[in-house]
Amino acid sequence: MPSAAAAADPVWDTWASVPWTAVNLPEPTSPAGCGTNILGWLKTGVPYLPRGEALSLQTLDLWIPSSATGTGVAPDINSLPAGQPGSVWIIYIHGGAWRDPRITSASFNPAATNLLRALASENSSSSSSSSHCTKLAGLVSLNYRLSPHPSHPSSDPARKAKHPDHISDVLAALSFLSRLGVIPGGANNNNNNNNNNDNSTKWILAGHSCGATLSFQTLMPRYHFLLPLSPPEPLTPAVLPPPSAVVGFNGLYDLAGFIADAPESHAHLRDGYREFTVSAFGGDESVWRAVCPASCEPGWVGKGWLGHGEGAAKIVAVLVQSREDQLVPWQQLERMRDCLEREGPIVQEVRVREARGEHDEIWREGGRMAEVLWEVVEGL
């Protein structure tokens, strides 16, 4: 439960506007020993801007495992059970070329269910003192304003976004989550700023396709996006540590490079890439290069509003790509890997993992996405 002072914060007022709902096991039976079909609890469509100000897509979904409450009863609508020391939050950003209204925060549902199922299975087969029982604090999936889509016209103002609206919304959502205590250093969290502290709640930022772009953009200097130096909510940037890991699934990392010199296997997509890039970022190619993580100026990692400088926590970067991806070539991963390997020492390690299937299969099926994220969580 928040303190009385925190409860007066408009962030908590917004949080309390959405009820908890149960996340049930898809199968009719529970993992052995669980004693319940409830995998966790979910709030869907929580506005991350003050009530009355948020547009339809300025919302997030948040899951906690059933073990967070210790009972089969939903948490109080005003509360967010705190994660155990050393536990990890996963924050996910969906893809869709910055404009596809059919891909939303709900695209994380299959992976979220798989992660909650994996945690329930570990808890049922482990002692209560096992690290598995408390390792995953919760999950978040973000929505953000979208650029217009020619095949899906809309009068919704949330569908008329232009850069930097997309990244601005992501930063606003992270600010909101910090105020809730999900990200260490927020108003409901007494952890210190060192994200390497084993007793501190940690967090992972992950994204698919353009969501991977947005995930890495959070680590860039804010002047890249012509945004104020402070996040939308009045938080001091220094108290917000970087994520322990950033995970990109089938990510877009160098739009200008692809449009100028696409590999033969994907060259037929150049006009389509140019169309959605102009829709999201405008027609200035120098802007495309400046805002994409694999093509912007060197030394960007750790210079974003999430904190940087001597003694800053190290980041693990995980790049996941399918060689069967019909929309994004393996070359995008290679360019991002080369970029990150030059960016040390903030980047502690760059890991490459392979996925299977076409571009959207990894989130539609959810199993491989959950598998990679679980591996990252267990390694922190």
mmCIF file of C-alpha atoms in Angstrom:
data_model
loop_
_atom_site.group_PDB
_atom_site.id
_atom_site.type_symbol
_atom_site.label_atom_id
_atom_site.label_comp_id
_atom_site.label_asym_id
_atom_site.label_seq_id
_atom_site.Cartn_x
_atom_site.Cartn_y
_atom_site.Cartn_z
ATOM 1 C CA MET A 1 0.000 0.000 0.000
ATOM 2 C CA PRO A 2 1.273 3.521 -0.646
ATOM 3 C CA SER A 3 1.973 5.837 2.245
ATOM 4 C CA ALA A 4 -0.557 8.558 3.050
ATOM 5 C CA ALA A 5 1.658 11.091 1.273
ATOM 6 C CA ALA A 6 2.015 8.858 -1.774
ATOM 7 C CA ALA A 7 -1.711 8.157 -1.822
ATOM 8 C CA ALA A 8 -2.335 11.880 -2.316
ATOM 9 C CA ASP A 9 -0.183 11.786 -5.460
ATOM 10 C CA PRO A 10 -2.296 11.979 -8.651
ATOM 11 C CA VAL A 11 -0.312 8.978 -9.926
ATOM 12 C CA TRP A 12 -1.942 6.811 -7.265
ATOM 13 C CA ASP A 13 -5.328 8.317 -8.039
ATOM 14 C CA THR A 14 -4.878 7.224 -11.649
ATOM 15 C CA TRP A 15 -3.628 3.814 -10.551
ATOM 16 C CA ALA A 16 -6.708 3.237 -8.400
ATOM 17 C CA SER A 17 -9.047 4.035 -11.304
ATOM 18 C CA VAL A 18 -8.574 0.557 -12.810
ATOM 19 C CA PRO A 19 -9.550 -2.687 -11.017
ATOM 20 C CA TRP A 20 -7.518 -5.873 -10.747
ATOM 21 C CA THR A 21 -8.689 -8.894 -12.731
ATOM 22 C CA ALA A 22 -7.556 -12.495 -12.366
ATOM 23 C CA VAL A 23 -5.233 -14.111 -14.905
ATOM 24 C CA ASN A 24 -6.293 -17.734 -15.067
ATOM 25 C CA LEU A 25 -4.392 -20.738 -16.337
ATOM 26 C CA PRO A 26 -5.557 -21.522 -19.890
ATOM 27 C CA GLU A 27 -5.633 -25.244 -19.096
ATOM 28 C CA PRO A 28 -8.289 -26.687 -16.770
ATOM 29 C CA THR A 29 -5.673 -27.864 -14.272
ATOM 30 C CA SER A 30 -3.021 -25.980 -12.325
ATOM 31 C CA PRO A 31 0.655 -26.860 -11.959
ATOM 32 C CA ALA A 32 1.026 -29.539 -9.324
ATOM 33 C CA GLY A 33 0.889 -28.084 -5.857
ATOM 34 C CA CYS A 34 -0.381 -24.636 -6.845
ATOM 35 C CA GLY A 35 -3.876 -25.253 -5.501
ATOM 36 C CA THR A 36 -5.403 -22.565 -7.716
ATOM 37 C CA ASN A 37 -5.978 -21.767 -11.378
ATOM 38 C CA ILE A 38 -5.008 -18.121 -10.822
ATOM 39 C CA LEU A 39 -1.588 -17.323 -12.281
ATOM 40 C CA GLY A 40 -1.638 -13.665 -11.315
ATOM 41 C CA TRP A 41 -3.481 -10.369 -11.305
ATOM 42 C CA LEU A 42 -3.766 -7.798 -14.083
ATOM 43 C CA LYS A 43 -4.683 -4.138 -14.456
ATOM 44 C CA THR A 44 -5.504 -3.288 -18.088
ATOM 45 C CA GLY A 45 -5.534 0.197 -19.597
ATOM 46 C CA VAL A 46 -4.063 2.168 -16.694
ATOM 47 C CA PRO A 47 -3.492 5.790 -17.834
ATOM 48 C CA TYR A 48 0.067 6.928 -17.180
ATOM 49 C CA LEU A 49 -0.845 10.598 -17.411
ATOM 50 C CA PRO A 50 -3.212 12.305 -14.948
ATOM 51 C CA ARG A 51 -6.861 11.425 -15.318
ATOM 52 C CA GLY A 52 -8.507 13.670 -17.874
ATOM 53 C CA GLU A 53 -5.220 14.311 -19.696
ATOM 54 C CA ALA A 54 -4.365 10.869 -21.073
ATOM 55 C CA LEU A 55 -5.367 10.010 -24.623
ATOM 56 C CA SER A 56 -6.707 6.575 -25.517
ATOM 57 C CA LEU A 57 -3.263 5.067 -26.172
ATOM 58 C CA GLN A 58 -1.411 6.622 -23.231
ATOM 59 C CA THR A 59 -2.024 3.578 -21.070
ATOM 60 C CA LEU A 60 -0.275 0.489 -19.774
ATOM 61 C CA ASP A 61 -1.116 -3.027 -18.623
ATOM 62 C CA LEU A 62 0.481 -4.454 -15.474
ATOM 63 C CA TRP A 63 0.621 -8.042 -14.199
ATOM 64 C CA ILE A 64 1.780 -9.383 -10.848
ATOM 65 C CA PRO A 65 2.165 -13.098 -10.037
ATOM 66 C CA SER A 66 -0.324 -14.702 -7.669
ATOM 67 C CA SER A 67 2.565 -15.292 -5.245
ATOM 68 C CA ALA A 68 2.794 -11.504 -4.756
ATOM 69 C CA THR A 69 -0.360 -11.536 -2.635
ATOM 70 C CA GLY A 70 0.070 -14.904 -0.939
ATOM 71 C CA THR A 71 -3.685 -15.459 -1.218
ATOM 72 C CA GLY A 72 -6.266 -16.166 -3.883
ATOM 73 C CA VAL A 73 -7.793 -12.742 -3.300
ATOM 74 C CA ALA A 74 -7.149 -9.756 -5.568
ATOM 75 C CA PRO A 75 -4.989 -6.952 -4.164
ATOM 76 C CA ASP A 76 -6.705 -3.792 -2.998
ATOM 77 C CA ILE A 77 -7.500 -1.563 -5.977
ATOM 78 C CA ASN A 78 -5.304 1.176 -4.462
ATOM 79 C CA SER A 79 -2.280 -1.034 -3.919
ATOM 80 C CA LEU A 80 0.644 -2.456 -5.854
ATOM 81 C CA PRO A 81 2.354 -5.248 -3.899
ATOM 82 C CA ALA A 82 6.082 -4.558 -3.680
ATOM 83 C CA GLY A 83 8.508 -7.007 -5.238
ATOM 84 C CA GLN A 84 10.877 -8.935 -3.009
ATOM 85 C CA PRO A 85 14.496 -7.714 -2.722
ATOM 86 C CA GLY A 86 16.398 -8.734 -5.832
ATOM 87 C CA SER A 87 13.251 -9.383 -7.860
ATOM 88 C CA VAL A 88 12.863 -8.137 -11.422
ATOM 89 C CA TRP A 89 10.214 -6.200 -13.334
ATOM 90 C CA ILE A 90 9.917 -6.667 -17.105
ATOM 91 C CA ILE A 91 8.633 -3.645 -19.068
ATOM 92 C CA TYR A 92 7.655 -4.336 -22.688
ATOM 93 C CA ILE A 93 7.061 -2.022 -25.675
ATOM 94 C CA HIS A 94 5.075 -3.352 -28.633
ATOM 95 C CA GLY A 95 5.966 -2.938 -32.296
ATOM 96 C CA GLY A 96 3.941 -2.108 -35.385
ATOM 97 C CA ALA A 97 6.125 0.391 -37.302
ATOM 98 C CA TRP A 98 5.025 3.232 -34.984
ATOM 99 C CA ARG A 99 1.575 3.185 -36.601
ATOM 100 C CA ASP A 100 -0.241 -0.178 -36.738
ATOM 101 C CA PRO A 101 -3.343 0.093 -34.504
ATOM 102 C CA ARG A 102 -3.816 -3.677 -34.557
ATOM 103 C CA ILE A 103 -0.698 -4.195 -32.440
ATOM 104 C CA THR A 104 -1.084 -2.888 -28.890
ATOM 105 C CA SER A 105 0.011 -3.603 -25.338
ATOM 106 C CA ALA A 106 -2.192 -6.710 -25.539
ATOM 107 C CA SER A 107 0.357 -8.282 -27.897
ATOM 108 C CA PHE A 108 2.397 -9.132 -24.793
ATOM 109 C CA ASN A 109 -0.392 -11.317 -23.375
ATOM 110 C CA PRO A 110 0.945 -14.663 -24.708
ATOM 111 C CA ALA A 111 4.456 -14.028 -23.365
ATOM 112 C CA ALA A 112 3.082 -12.703 -20.062
ATOM 113 C CA THR A 113 0.957 -15.816 -19.588
ATOM 114 C CA ASN A 114 3.948 -18.025 -20.362
ATOM 115 C CA LEU A 115 6.104 -16.148 -17.850
ATOM 116 C CA LEU A 116 3.475 -16.353 -15.104
ATOM 117 C CA ARG A 117 3.002 -20.046 -15.853
ATOM 118 C CA ALA A 118 6.766 -20.636 -15.644
ATOM 119 C CA LEU A 119 6.911 -18.842 -12.300
ATOM 120 C CA ALA A 120 3.965 -20.830 -10.936
ATOM 121 C CA SER A 121 5.621 -24.056 -12.045
ATOM 122 C CA GLU A 122 8.913 -23.096 -10.382
ATOM 123 C CA ASN A 123 7.134 -22.097 -7.191
ATOM 124 C CA SER A 124 5.219 -25.367 -7.053
ATOM 125 C CA SER A 125 8.394 -27.438 -7.341
ATOM 126 C CA SER A 126 10.706 -25.317 -5.178
ATOM 127 C CA SER A 127 10.918 -24.525 -1.504
ATOM 128 C CA SER A 128 9.553 -21.168 -0.364
ATOM 129 C CA SER A 129 13.123 -19.967 0.132
ATOM 130 C CA SER A 130 14.076 -20.614 -3.485
ATOM 131 C CA SER A 131 15.108 -17.602 -5.525
ATOM 132 C CA HIS A 132 12.676 -18.724 -8.221
ATOM 133 C CA CYS A 133 9.741 -17.935 -5.951
ATOM 134 C CA THR A 134 10.445 -14.230 -5.797
ATOM 135 C CA LYS A 135 12.617 -13.560 -8.850
ATOM 136 C CA LEU A 136 9.863 -12.091 -11.040
ATOM 137 C CA ALA A 137 8.183 -9.083 -9.420
ATOM 138 C CA GLY A 138 5.809 -8.300 -12.273
ATOM 139 C CA LEU A 139 5.275 -7.406 -15.911
ATOM 140 C CA VAL A 140 4.254 -4.225 -17.725
ATOM 141 C CA SER A 141 3.247 -3.620 -21.349
ATOM 142 C CA LEU A 142 3.073 -0.060 -22.677
ATOM 143 C CA ASN A 143 0.858 1.644 -25.223
ATOM 144 C CA TYR A 144 1.909 4.900 -26.864
ATOM 145 C CA ARG A 145 0.513 7.312 -29.442
ATOM 146 C CA LEU A 146 0.722 6.098 -33.041
ATOM 147 C CA SER A 147 1.388 7.810 -36.342
ATOM 148 C CA PRO A 148 -1.366 7.787 -38.990
ATOM 149 C CA HIS A 149 -1.765 4.569 -40.987
ATOM 150 C CA PRO A 150 -3.072 4.928 -44.561
ATOM 151 C CA SER A 151 -4.935 1.615 -44.363
ATOM 152 C CA HIS A 152 -6.493 2.390 -40.984
ATOM 153 C CA PRO A 153 -7.617 6.052 -40.965
ATOM 154 C CA SER A 154 -8.839 7.446 -37.656
ATOM 155 C CA SER A 155 -9.968 10.714 -36.099
ATOM 156 C CA ASP A 156 -8.549 9.646 -32.712
ATOM 157 C CA PRO A 157 -5.924 12.249 -31.655
ATOM 158 C CA ALA A 158 -3.855 9.377 -30.236
ATOM 159 C CA ARG A 159 -3.440 8.166 -33.829
ATOM 160 C CA LYS A 160 -1.877 11.363 -35.179
ATOM 161 C CA ALA A 161 1.539 11.164 -33.548
ATOM 162 C CA LYS A 162 4.812 12.407 -35.006
ATOM 163 C CA HIS A 163 8.271 11.960 -33.542
ATOM 164 C CA PRO A 164 9.096 12.634 -30.719
ATOM 165 C CA ASP A 165 5.570 11.767 -29.498
ATOM 166 C CA HIS A 166 6.262 8.008 -29.396
ATOM 167 C CA ILE A 167 9.403 8.185 -27.256
ATOM 168 C CA SER A 168 7.901 10.987 -25.156
ATOM 169 C CA ASP A 169 5.048 8.657 -24.214
ATOM 170 C CA VAL A 170 7.448 5.847 -23.331
ATOM 171 C CA LEU A 171 9.411 8.187 -21.057
ATOM 172 C CA ALA A 172 6.169 9.403 -19.470
ATOM 173 C CA ALA A 173 5.167 5.798 -18.784
ATOM 174 C CA LEU A 174 8.551 5.048 -17.190
ATOM 175 C CA SER A 175 8.205 8.158 -15.049
ATOM 176 C CA PHE A 176 4.765 6.950 -13.936
ATOM 177 C CA LEU A 177 6.161 3.497 -13.102
ATOM 178 C CA SER A 178 8.931 5.086 -11.078
ATOM 179 C CA ARG A 179 6.349 6.967 -9.038
ATOM 180 C CA LEU A 180 4.613 3.634 -8.395
ATOM 181 C CA GLY A 181 7.893 2.104 -7.224
ATOM 182 C CA VAL A 182 8.249 -0.329 -10.121
ATOM 183 C CA ILE A 183 11.503 1.336 -11.195
ATOM 184 C CA PRO A 184 13.932 1.763 -8.267
ATOM 185 C CA GLY A 185 14.193 5.274 -6.911
ATOM 186 C CA GLY A 186 10.526 6.141 -7.289
ATOM 187 C CA ALA A 187 8.265 7.592 -4.631
ATOM 188 C CA ASN A 188 7.109 4.180 -3.381
ATOM 189 C CA ASN A 189 10.533 2.569 -3.357
ATOM 190 C CA ASN A 190 13.300 3.039 -0.827
ATOM 191 C CA ASN A 191 15.975 1.199 -2.794
ATOM 192 C CA ASN A 192 19.177 3.071 -3.470
ATOM 193 C CA ASN A 193 20.222 4.094 -6.955
ATOM 194 C CA ASN A 194 22.681 1.282 -7.627
ATOM 195 C CA ASN A 195 20.986 -1.081 -10.032
ATOM 196 C CA ASN A 196 23.686 -3.684 -9.341
ATOM 197 C CA ASN A 197 22.678 -3.949 -5.678
ATOM 198 C CA ASP A 198 21.416 -7.508 -5.081
ATOM 199 C CA ASN A 199 18.829 -6.161 -2.616
ATOM 200 C CA SER A 200 17.417 -3.661 -5.081
ATOM 201 C CA THR A 201 14.433 -4.343 -7.287
ATOM 202 C CA LYS A 202 15.723 -4.461 -10.859
ATOM 203 C CA TRP A 203 14.036 -3.913 -14.181
ATOM 204 C CA ILE A 204 14.382 -5.061 -17.771
ATOM 205 C CA LEU A 205 13.231 -3.067 -20.787
ATOM 206 C CA ALA A 206 12.201 -5.118 -23.824
ATOM 207 C CA GLY A 207 10.577 -4.377 -27.147
ATOM 208 C CA HIS A 208 9.619 -5.916 -30.467
ATOM 209 C CA SER A 209 10.395 -4.321 -33.858
ATOM 210 C CA CYS A 210 9.989 -0.541 -33.402
ATOM 211 C CA GLY A 211 9.436 -1.304 -29.709
ATOM 212 C CA ALA A 212 13.064 -2.453 -29.669
ATOM 213 C CA THR A 213 14.030 0.905 -31.203
ATOM 214 C CA LEU A 214 12.104 2.724 -28.486
ATOM 215 C CA SER A 215 13.688 0.568 -25.770
ATOM 216 C CA PHE A 216 17.200 1.575 -26.771
ATOM 217 C CA GLN A 217 16.129 5.182 -27.395
ATOM 218 C CA THR A 218 15.410 5.547 -23.667
ATOM 219 C CA LEU A 219 19.172 5.399 -23.109
ATOM 220 C CA MET A 220 19.915 8.200 -25.563
ATOM 221 C CA PRO A 221 20.402 11.878 -24.711
ATOM 222 C CA ARG A 222 17.049 13.607 -24.660
ATOM 223 C CA TYR A 223 18.306 16.371 -26.949
ATOM 224 C CA HIS A 224 18.198 13.781 -29.749
ATOM 225 C CA PHE A 225 14.434 14.055 -29.532
ATOM 226 C CA LEU A 226 14.114 17.810 -28.868
ATOM 227 C CA LEU A 227 12.539 16.947 -25.508
ATOM 228 C CA PRO A 228 12.939 18.772 -22.165
ATOM 229 C CA LEU A 229 15.833 17.540 -20.068
ATOM 230 C CA SER A 230 13.416 16.423 -17.349
ATOM 231 C CA PRO A 231 10.837 13.669 -17.851
ATOM 232 C CA PRO A 232 7.147 14.624 -18.049
ATOM 233 C CA GLU A 233 6.610 14.073 -14.335
ATOM 234 C CA PRO A 234 8.790 16.147 -11.965
ATOM 235 C CA LEU A 235 11.408 13.500 -11.203
ATOM 236 C CA THR A 236 15.116 14.078 -10.919
ATOM 237 C CA PRO A 237 16.773 12.060 -13.717
ATOM 238 C CA ALA A 238 19.678 11.047 -11.464
ATOM 239 C CA VAL A 239 17.441 8.962 -9.187
ATOM 240 C CA LEU A 240 16.259 6.751 -12.035
ATOM 241 C CA PRO A 241 18.813 4.040 -12.779
ATOM 242 C CA PRO A 242 19.103 2.413 -16.181
ATOM 243 C CA PRO A 243 17.550 -0.991 -16.739
ATOM 244 C CA SER A 244 19.705 -3.970 -15.877
ATOM 245 C CA ALA A 245 19.097 -5.274 -19.394
ATOM 246 C CA VAL A 246 17.579 -4.129 -22.685
ATOM 247 C CA VAL A 247 16.162 -6.857 -24.928
ATOM 248 C CA GLY A 248 15.316 -6.251 -28.582
ATOM 249 C CA PHE A 249 13.203 -8.757 -30.518
ATOM 250 C CA ASN A 250 13.410 -8.511 -34.341
ATOM 251 C CA GLY A 251 14.385 -4.895 -33.863
ATOM 252 C CA LEU A 252 14.672 -1.917 -36.201
ATOM 253 C CA TYR A 253 17.955 -0.188 -35.399
ATOM 254 C CA ASP A 254 19.104 1.641 -38.565
ATOM 255 C CA LEU A 255 16.247 2.868 -40.752
ATOM 256 C CA ALA A 256 18.355 5.160 -42.943
ATOM 257 C CA GLY A 257 20.868 2.379 -43.548
ATOM 258 C CA PHE A 258 18.162 -0.051 -44.617
ATOM 259 C CA ILE A 259 16.469 2.441 -46.937
ATOM 260 C CA ALA A 260 19.808 3.369 -48.551
ATOM 261 C CA ASP A 261 21.224 -0.136 -48.833
ATOM 262 C CA ALA A 262 18.811 -2.939 -48.008
ATOM 263 C CA PRO A 263 20.104 -6.510 -48.341
ATOM 264 C CA GLU A 264 18.910 -8.274 -51.472
ATOM 265 C CA SER A 265 16.560 -10.528 -49.504
ATOM 266 C CA HIS A 266 14.582 -7.528 -48.239
ATOM 267 C CA ALA A 267 15.251 -4.899 -50.936
ATOM 268 C CA HIS A 268 11.629 -5.045 -52.116
ATOM 269 C CA LEU A 269 10.622 -3.511 -48.764
ATOM 270 C CA ARG A 270 12.577 -0.266 -49.177
ATOM 271 C CA ASP A 271 9.612 1.807 -50.356
ATOM 272 C CA GLY A 272 7.463 0.501 -47.506
ATOM 273 C CA TYR A 273 10.198 1.318 -44.996
ATOM 274 C CA ARG A 274 10.517 4.816 -46.414
ATOM 275 C CA GLU A 275 6.747 5.327 -46.152
ATOM 276 C CA PHE A 276 6.422 4.414 -42.472
ATOM 277 C CA THR A 277 9.695 6.172 -41.592
ATOM 278 C CA VAL A 278 8.498 9.435 -43.130
ATOM 279 C CA SER A 279 5.130 8.971 -41.413
ATOM 280 C CA ALA A 280 6.793 8.606 -38.013
ATOM 281 C CA PHE A 281 9.864 10.867 -38.295
ATOM 282 C CA GLY A 282 9.329 13.212 -41.234
ATOM 283 C CA GLY A 283 11.347 13.421 -44.439
ATOM 284 C CA ASP A 284 14.708 14.602 -43.061
ATOM 285 C CA GLU A 285 17.149 11.679 -43.341
ATOM 286 C CA SER A 286 19.500 13.287 -40.824
ATOM 287 C CA VAL A 287 16.742 12.889 -38.225
ATOM 288 C CA TRP A 288 16.377 9.203 -39.084
ATOM 289 C CA ARG A 289 20.088 8.685 -38.421
ATOM 290 C CA ALA A 290 20.136 10.764 -35.251
ATOM 291 C CA VAL A 291 17.282 8.922 -33.547
ATOM 292 C CA CYS A 292 18.107 5.319 -34.514
ATOM 293 C CA PRO A 293 20.448 3.591 -32.057
ATOM 294 C CA ALA A 294 22.703 1.910 -34.646
ATOM 295 C CA SER A 295 23.216 5.070 -36.722
ATOM 296 C CA CYS A 296 23.331 7.956 -34.238
ATOM 297 C CA GLU A 297 26.477 9.612 -32.928
ATOM 298 C CA PRO A 298 28.808 7.398 -30.835
ATOM 299 C CA GLY A 299 28.727 7.475 -27.054
ATOM 300 C CA TRP A 300 24.941 7.605 -26.665
ATOM 301 C CA VAL A 301 24.488 4.661 -24.296
ATOM 302 C CA GLY A 302 23.901 5.878 -20.760
ATOM 303 C CA LYS A 303 23.451 9.549 -21.684
ATOM 304 C CA GLY A 304 19.671 9.416 -21.491
ATOM 305 C CA TRP A 305 17.465 10.655 -18.698
ATOM 306 C CA LEU A 306 17.819 7.323 -16.889
ATOM 307 C CA GLY A 307 21.167 8.320 -15.392
ATOM 308 C CA HIS A 308 24.768 7.981 -16.484
ATOM 309 C CA GLY A 309 28.297 8.848 -15.508
ATOM 310 C CA GLU A 310 31.078 7.339 -13.480
ATOM 311 C CA GLY A 311 29.886 4.448 -11.349
ATOM 312 C CA ALA A 312 26.721 3.953 -13.388
ATOM 313 C CA ALA A 313 25.288 0.469 -13.454
ATOM 314 C CA LYS A 314 26.236 -1.700 -16.414
ATOM 315 C CA ILE A 315 23.668 -2.755 -18.994
ATOM 316 C CA VAL A 316 23.296 -6.166 -20.603
ATOM 317 C CA ALA A 317 22.026 -5.910 -24.186
ATOM 318 C CA VAL A 318 20.242 -8.915 -25.672
ATOM 319 C CA LEU A 319 19.498 -8.935 -29.407
ATOM 320 C CA VAL A 320 17.006 -11.546 -30.592
ATOM 321 C CA GLN A 321 16.352 -12.096 -34.291
ATOM 322 C CA SER A 322 14.783 -14.712 -36.538
ATOM 323 C CA ARG A 323 16.609 -15.563 -39.754
ATOM 324 C CA GLU A 324 13.156 -16.306 -41.195
ATOM 325 C CA ASP A 325 11.882 -12.771 -40.511
ATOM 326 C CA GLN A 326 10.269 -11.580 -43.740
ATOM 327 C CA LEU A 327 10.231 -7.907 -42.660
ATOM 328 C CA VAL A 328 13.491 -7.272 -40.787
ATOM 329 C CA PRO A 329 16.813 -8.694 -42.043
ATOM 330 C CA TRP A 330 19.497 -10.229 -39.831
ATOM 331 C CA GLN A 331 21.684 -7.314 -40.927
ATOM 332 C CA GLN A 332 19.803 -5.033 -38.498
ATOM 333 C CA LEU A 333 20.974 -7.187 -35.585
ATOM 334 C CA GLU A 334 24.541 -7.175 -36.887
ATOM 335 C CA ARG A 335 24.619 -3.387 -37.118
ATOM 336 C CA MET A 336 23.208 -3.013 -33.624
ATOM 337 C CA ARG A 337 25.612 -5.566 -32.180
ATOM 338 C CA ASP A 338 28.586 -3.778 -33.755
ATOM 339 C CA CYS A 339 27.316 -0.447 -32.417
ATOM 340 C CA LEU A 340 26.855 -1.744 -28.869
ATOM 341 C CA GLU A 341 30.234 -3.470 -28.806
ATOM 342 C CA ARG A 342 31.818 -0.085 -29.548
ATOM 343 C CA GLU A 343 29.808 1.628 -26.817
ATOM 344 C CA GLY A 344 31.470 0.142 -23.707
ATOM 345 C CA PRO A 345 32.032 0.350 -20.802
ATOM 346 C CA ILE A 346 28.353 1.038 -19.973
ATOM 347 C CA VAL A 347 27.396 -2.003 -22.058
ATOM 348 C CA GLN A 348 28.573 -4.894 -19.925
ATOM 349 C CA GLU A 349 27.738 -7.601 -22.445
ATOM 350 C CA VAL A 350 26.013 -8.047 -25.809
ATOM 351 C CA ARG A 351 24.195 -11.346 -26.237
ATOM 352 C CA VAL A 352 22.714 -12.660 -29.474
ATOM 353 C CA ARG A 353 19.826 -15.117 -29.415
ATOM 354 C CA GLU A 354 17.984 -16.633 -32.349
ATOM 355 C CA ALA A 355 14.228 -16.740 -32.730
ATOM 356 C CA ARG A 356 12.083 -18.741 -35.121
ATOM 357 C CA GLY A 357 9.465 -17.925 -37.716
ATOM 358 C CA GLU A 358 8.214 -14.752 -39.328
ATOM 359 C CA HIS A 359 8.379 -11.250 -37.882
ATOM 360 C CA ASP A 360 5.368 -11.349 -35.540
ATOM 361 C CA GLU A 361 5.503 -15.015 -34.593
ATOM 362 C CA ILE A 362 7.661 -14.364 -31.547
ATOM 363 C CA TRP A 363 4.931 -12.337 -29.815
ATOM 364 C CA ARG A 364 1.924 -14.132 -31.292
ATOM 365 C CA GLU A 365 3.166 -17.465 -29.968
ATOM 366 C CA GLY A 366 4.851 -15.982 -26.896
ATOM 367 C CA GLY A 367 6.853 -19.025 -25.873
ATOM 368 C CA ARG A 368 10.243 -18.037 -27.267
ATOM 369 C CA MET A 369 9.829 -14.436 -26.098
ATOM 370 C CA ALA A 370 9.068 -15.659 -22.580
ATOM 371 C CA GLU A 371 11.972 -18.106 -22.735
ATOM 372 C CA VAL A 372 14.487 -15.378 -23.572
ATOM 373 C CA LEU A 373 13.113 -12.989 -20.936
ATOM 374 C CA TRP A 374 13.138 -15.728 -18.284
ATOM 375 C CA GLU A 375 16.778 -16.457 -19.117
ATOM 376 C CA VAL A 376 17.649 -12.775 -18.689
ATOM 377 C CA VAL A 377 15.768 -12.547 -15.375
ATOM 378 C CA GLU A 378 17.532 -15.596 -13.988
ATOM 379 C CA GLY A 379 20.920 -14.173 -14.961
ATOM 380 C CA LEU A 380 20.511 -10.937 -12.974
#
